[in-house]
Amino acid sequence: MASEFFKKTLDPVIALVAIAVLDIFLFVIVGAWTVGGGETMMTGLIAQSFMGDDLERLPFWTLVFEPDPTYWKIYISLGMLFGAFVSAIIAKEFYIRFPRRVSEWVLITIGGLLMGIGIRLAFVCNVSTFFGMGPEMNMGGYLAISGIIAGAWVGSMIYKKILEG
Amino acid sequence: MSAIGTCLIAFLFGSIVGVLVQRSRFCNTAALRDAMLFKTYRNTKALLVAMMILTIGFTLFITFGEGNPMYFDVGLNTFAGLFIFGVGMVLAGACTVSTWVKTGEGNVGALWALIFTFVGMFLFSLVWSANYWPPAPASMTGEPNFEALQLGYANAATLQEKFGIPAIFFGLIQAGVLYYIYRAILRKEAGQAESHRLAQAKSATAQPAE
């Protein structure tokens, strides 16, 4: 049974039903699934390790996100990394792979930067949008869903243009 | 609960999510991009089902004053931020979840996207430290603040408070809308399968008899 699980691809509907049920438990215990907040805290901790007390000269890191290694959201991301790594090892799907073309590196770099800027501007990421705010019927969830759909459409058009060369 | 206990629960939750996403190849970016570009809905359907369950679950707990909803003001920045994020995730080919999961599978491109997400966040912190917008959580009031382009705070709990109707009622309406979209996708897929079958039958009959 367990070995079968790591041989076949799991239906994403089944995976997401399980995640949704767990997310409800998390919502009751501490708060809904989110990733962006943990990533911001990690950014702050990394910046602090380089800059030391100089980081306090940037008010963002004292007024919005004060670096704190016990911030629970960090551990969701680290858990996902750990779970995916273990799963990939068991399924024999772990291997180091690199983007082949320079254009891929450029797109990933720009995409990554835009994701980071977007998360901080909005105070939410895609996970909070679909798995937190949206289901909480938060007004911000509707704004965020409209924004991400519009953004994904523009991104898809750019992607299509690039694909068509 | 102690901070360490909370972190342990978060890590356990994340680990199970990591396994499930790795095994299912679920991708939030694909849920939007593939529906728009390729008219395929494998991930979109999963996302909608999860949102239906979550809407009912969250609003049920909110009805009884339980759960921990996110609390901060939203506004133009919420739309604009996710718009920028939406463009970025399609270009990077990964969202916040898949960058971690693919990194765990040994994908260096995903790790690169993750590093630059951090860089983007740090760059934004420089800009914020100069203009202080959007307002910091400490200065949020929950009320509209049009000068700062903020609409305030509203969710299923505030709806229940304002209208005296249980939050689950609104949750069921939202779940119904999500189900309607889900059904529309199933119908579209059935139509796609039918036209594919007809095209195959047509090409089979068009073959010259031997």
XYZ file of C-alpha atoms in Angstrom:
375
model
C 0.000 0.000 0.000
C 2.682 2.480 1.100
C 4.976 1.461 -1.737
C 2.087 1.855 -4.213
C 1.610 5.402 -2.938
C 5.150 6.251 -4.012
C 4.867 4.494 -7.370
C 1.766 6.082 -8.873
C 0.869 9.725 -9.351
C -1.777 10.734 -6.825
C -4.990 12.313 -8.114
C -4.626 16.033 -7.218
C -8.277 16.149 -6.113
C -7.541 13.496 -3.452
C -4.357 15.328 -2.410
C -6.171 18.649 -2.128
C -9.107 17.161 -0.188
C -6.596 15.831 2.366
C -4.773 19.182 2.472
C -8.088 21.044 2.915
C -9.077 18.877 5.897
C -5.650 19.406 7.509
C -5.860 23.128 6.768
C -9.153 23.311 8.696
C -7.388 21.759 11.722
C -4.533 24.251 11.333
C -7.054 27.122 11.061
C -8.610 26.073 14.364
C -5.277 25.580 16.150
C -3.217 28.520 14.936
C -4.294 29.916 11.541
C -4.794 28.896 7.917
C -2.027 27.611 5.642
C 0.217 30.377 4.359
C 3.680 30.588 2.834
C 4.503 34.233 2.092
C 4.725 35.323 5.746
C 7.223 32.587 6.570
C 9.271 33.458 3.496
C 9.346 37.127 4.538
C 10.545 36.174 8.003
C 13.259 33.998 6.452
C 14.277 36.953 4.260
C 14.553 39.084 7.414
C 16.597 36.459 9.252
C 18.942 35.993 6.280
C 19.315 39.790 5.913
C 19.998 40.057 9.657
C 22.732 37.441 9.426
C 24.463 39.595 6.805
C 23.682 43.075 8.107
C 23.425 42.546 11.865
C 21.959 45.531 13.715
C 22.130 47.631 10.531
C 18.892 45.930 9.460
C 17.061 48.002 12.095
C 17.785 51.082 10.008
C 15.081 49.778 7.669
C 11.761 50.446 9.456
C 10.076 47.567 7.571
C 12.057 45.114 9.695
C 10.978 46.730 12.962
C 7.409 47.841 12.175
C 6.119 45.065 9.876
C 8.317 41.991 10.257
C 10.718 41.900 13.175
C 13.024 38.913 12.544
C 11.955 36.075 14.834
C 13.117 32.472 14.326
C 10.152 31.144 16.347
C 7.610 32.508 13.822
C 5.495 29.412 13.095
C 4.888 30.120 9.411
C 8.590 29.557 8.636
C 8.183 25.905 9.619
C 5.351 25.258 7.157
C 7.766 26.069 4.317
C 10.607 24.040 5.824
C 8.139 21.175 6.316
C 7.088 21.310 2.666
C 10.736 21.181 1.602
C 11.397 18.239 3.938
C 8.223 16.338 2.970
C 8.839 16.789 -0.757
C 12.497 15.722 -0.375
C 11.636 12.547 1.548
C 8.791 11.760 -0.851
C 11.001 12.290 -3.911
C 13.753 10.090 -2.424
C 11.334 7.230 -1.632
C 9.704 7.529 -5.075
C 13.189 7.636 -6.683
C 12.263 10.954 -8.278
C 15.007 13.028 -6.693
C 17.644 14.246 -9.058
C 19.457 17.522 -9.548
C 18.182 19.271 -12.647
C 19.028 22.695 -14.050
C 17.126 24.963 -16.444
C 18.801 24.401 -19.822
C 18.449 27.727 -21.609
C 19.607 31.195 -20.565
C 16.093 32.477 -21.332
C 14.675 30.122 -18.670
C 17.101 31.488 -16.068
C 16.068 35.046 -17.016
C 12.334 34.262 -16.789
C 12.731 32.482 -13.452
C 14.757 35.397 -12.071
C 12.175 37.984 -13.156
C 9.305 35.738 -12.024
C 10.864 35.169 -8.606
C 11.460 38.887 -8.083
C 7.865 39.723 -9.078
C 6.510 37.050 -6.725
C 8.503 38.451 -3.798
C 7.516 42.056 -4.505
C 3.865 41.074 -5.071
C 3.583 39.098 -1.828
C 4.923 41.970 0.252
C 2.850 44.613 -1.499
C -0.335 42.597 -0.924
C 0.567 41.168 2.521
C -0.611 37.813 1.139
C 0.616 35.073 -1.182
C -1.285 32.720 -3.501
C -1.722 30.159 -0.712
C -3.343 32.664 1.652
C -5.479 33.822 -1.254
C -6.951 30.422 -2.142
C -6.535 28.441 1.089
C -7.041 31.165 3.705
C -8.615 34.504 2.876
C -10.868 33.248 0.070
C -12.520 30.524 2.170
C -12.717 32.911 5.171
C -14.744 35.117 2.814
C -12.329 37.950 3.515
C -12.868 40.947 1.226
C -9.138 40.797 0.534
C -9.586 37.254 -0.758
C -11.817 38.499 -3.568
C -9.433 41.356 -4.388
C -6.512 38.913 -4.349
C -8.262 36.294 -6.497
C -9.203 38.981 -9.057
C -5.616 40.219 -9.022
C -3.964 36.819 -9.407
C -6.335 35.782 -12.225
C -5.639 39.049 -14.093
C -1.908 38.665 -13.448
C -1.857 35.014 -14.517
C -3.683 35.985 -17.716
C -1.131 38.705 -18.534
C 1.683 36.303 -17.590
C 0.165 33.611 -19.822
C -0.008 36.030 -22.761
C 3.670 36.934 -22.263
C 4.507 33.219 -21.944
C 2.562 32.443 -25.134
C 4.407 35.161 -27.052
C 7.711 33.701 -25.866
C 6.607 30.148 -26.786
C 5.620 31.323 -30.260
C 9.080 32.863 -30.502
C 0.209 26.654 22.989
C 3.959 27.208 23.290
C 5.855 28.734 20.376
C 7.797 25.492 19.890
C 4.595 23.428 19.892
C 3.101 25.724 17.237
C 6.265 25.473 15.138
C 6.187 21.664 15.410
C 2.552 21.520 14.265
C 3.391 23.875 11.383
C 6.334 21.655 10.395
C 4.198 18.512 10.543
C 1.479 20.159 8.454
C 4.048 21.384 5.935
C 5.681 17.940 5.716
C 2.393 16.201 4.902
C 1.555 18.918 2.358
C 5.017 18.471 0.832
C 4.441 14.732 0.368
C 0.918 15.184 -1.046
C 1.935 17.927 -3.473
C 5.026 15.994 -4.564
C 2.999 12.850 -5.235
C 0.129 14.612 -6.997
C 2.195 17.224 -8.906
C -0.423 19.757 -7.884
C 0.540 23.254 -8.948
C -1.370 26.441 -8.262
C 0.306 28.158 -11.214
C -0.838 25.356 -13.523
C -4.358 25.605 -12.060
C -4.640 29.100 -13.550
C -2.174 29.022 -16.467
C -3.290 25.687 -17.964
C -6.966 26.668 -17.779
C -6.229 29.923 -19.611
C -3.634 28.760 -22.138
C -4.359 25.098 -22.802
C -7.981 24.677 -21.623
C -6.956 21.795 -19.343
C -8.301 21.734 -15.804
C -6.543 18.952 -13.844
C -5.228 21.341 -11.195
C -8.098 23.833 -11.424
C -10.629 21.182 -10.363
C -8.512 20.182 -7.355
C -8.171 23.824 -6.314
C -11.944 24.369 -6.542
C -12.733 21.220 -4.514
C -10.295 22.321 -1.791
C -11.829 25.799 -1.713
C -15.344 24.341 -1.355
C -14.304 22.186 1.626
C -12.359 25.029 3.206
C -15.172 27.539 2.778
C -17.651 25.253 4.534
C -15.127 24.238 7.221
C -13.860 27.741 7.989
C -17.280 29.419 8.010
C -18.688 26.632 10.214
C -16.020 27.269 12.843
C -16.366 31.044 12.405
C -20.109 30.665 13.083
C -19.263 29.407 16.579
C -16.542 32.010 17.118
C -13.770 29.456 16.648
C -10.750 29.435 14.364
C -8.076 32.016 13.640
C -8.993 34.107 10.598
C -6.400 36.459 9.139
C -6.829 39.939 10.451
C -5.490 42.913 8.501
C -6.817 45.668 6.279
C -6.973 45.150 2.548
C -7.092 47.552 -0.346
C -5.637 48.431 -3.717
C -2.330 46.875 -2.676
C -4.045 43.471 -2.288
C -5.211 43.481 -5.895
C -2.015 45.043 -7.275
C 0.261 42.752 -5.276
C -1.438 39.577 -6.431
C -1.524 40.918 -9.993
C 2.260 41.306 -9.906
C 2.520 37.907 -8.222
C 0.303 36.322 -10.905
C 2.556 37.570 -13.712
C 5.629 36.419 -11.784
C 4.382 32.924 -11.024
C 3.587 32.197 -14.677
C 6.989 33.504 -15.808
C 8.780 31.519 -13.094
C 6.579 28.461 -13.764
C 6.045 27.951 -10.031
C 4.189 29.441 -7.076
C 5.129 29.634 -3.402
C 4.261 25.962 -2.838
C 5.840 24.461 -5.912
C 9.092 26.396 -5.447
C 9.585 24.589 -2.101
C 8.325 21.223 -3.364
C 10.336 21.285 -6.600
C 13.423 22.420 -4.681
C 12.899 19.332 -2.516
C 12.937 17.232 -5.696
C 16.317 18.674 -6.695
C 15.083 21.328 -9.135
C 17.706 24.093 -9.134
C 15.459 26.407 -11.204
C 12.850 26.298 -8.406
C 15.551 27.071 -5.825
C 16.643 29.997 -7.999
C 13.020 31.284 -8.100
C 12.869 30.954 -4.314
C 16.106 32.905 -3.828
C 14.813 35.700 -6.053
C 11.478 35.709 -4.214
C 13.520 36.491 -1.106
C 15.460 39.154 -3.033
C 12.153 40.661 -4.245
C 10.875 40.768 -0.668
C 14.020 42.505 0.512
C 13.828 45.041 -2.335
C 10.227 45.744 -1.356
C 11.304 46.278 2.264
C 13.653 49.035 1.026
C 10.807 50.747 -0.838
C 8.395 50.350 2.111
C 10.958 51.845 4.467
C 10.904 54.978 2.290
C 7.143 55.412 1.696
C 5.421 53.362 4.474
C 2.717 52.062 2.097
C 0.663 49.941 2.450
C 0.078 50.779 6.147
C 1.810 48.600 8.731
C -0.464 46.165 10.637
C -0.079 48.237 13.839
C -1.703 51.268 12.172
C -4.597 49.321 10.627
C -8.036 50.205 11.960
C -10.351 47.745 10.205
C -12.239 50.719 8.750
C -11.965 52.081 5.204
C -9.135 54.577 4.786
C -9.448 55.880 1.253
C -6.524 58.270 1.608
C -4.265 55.218 2.050
C -6.285 53.289 -0.590
C -7.493 50.858 2.087
C -10.960 49.312 2.251
C -10.685 47.986 5.804
C -11.546 44.532 7.052
C -14.512 42.280 6.321
C -14.965 38.506 6.322
C -17.531 35.838 7.211
C -17.301 36.817 10.909
C -18.066 40.491 10.240
C -20.949 39.456 7.934
C -22.391 37.352 10.758
C -21.990 40.246 13.185
C -23.497 42.808 10.823
C -26.487 40.839 9.526
C -27.108 38.498 12.457
C -27.069 35.550 10.042
C -24.728 32.610 10.810
C -21.466 32.731 8.835
C -22.065 29.212 7.528
C -25.027 30.539 5.535
C -22.705 32.824 3.552
C -20.200 29.996 3.358
C -22.737 27.693 1.752
C -23.554 30.352 -0.850
C -19.853 30.735 -1.690
C -19.399 26.939 -1.806
C -22.427 26.810 -4.155
C -20.811 29.354 -6.507
C -17.559 27.365 -6.470
C -19.503 24.171 -7.201
C -21.238 25.902 -10.124
C -17.820 26.765 -11.603
C -16.654 23.186 -10.954
C -19.714 21.777 -12.758
C -19.143 24.159 -15.688
C -15.597 22.797 -16.011
C -16.861 19.189 -15.924
C -19.362 20.020 -18.690
C -16.630 21.690 -20.728
C -14.404 18.634 -20.311
C -17.266 16.348 -21.354
C -17.753 18.529 -24.458
C -14.014 18.391 -25.231
C -14.038 14.578 -24.881
C -17.093 14.294 -27.130
C -15.644 16.474 -29.903
C -12.368 14.531 -29.626
C -14.296 11.251 -29.991
C -16.235 12.588 -32.984
C -13.050 13.811 -34.650
C -11.460 10.387 -34.167
C -14.527 8.606 -35.557
C -14.550 10.973 -38.547
C -10.885 10.385 -39.327
C -11.436 6.611 -38.985
C -14.308 6.624 -41.504
C -12.297 8.881 -43.822
C -9.608 6.176 -44.137
C -9.766 4.533 -47.592
C -11.037 0.970 -47.501
C -8.373 -1.629 -48.186
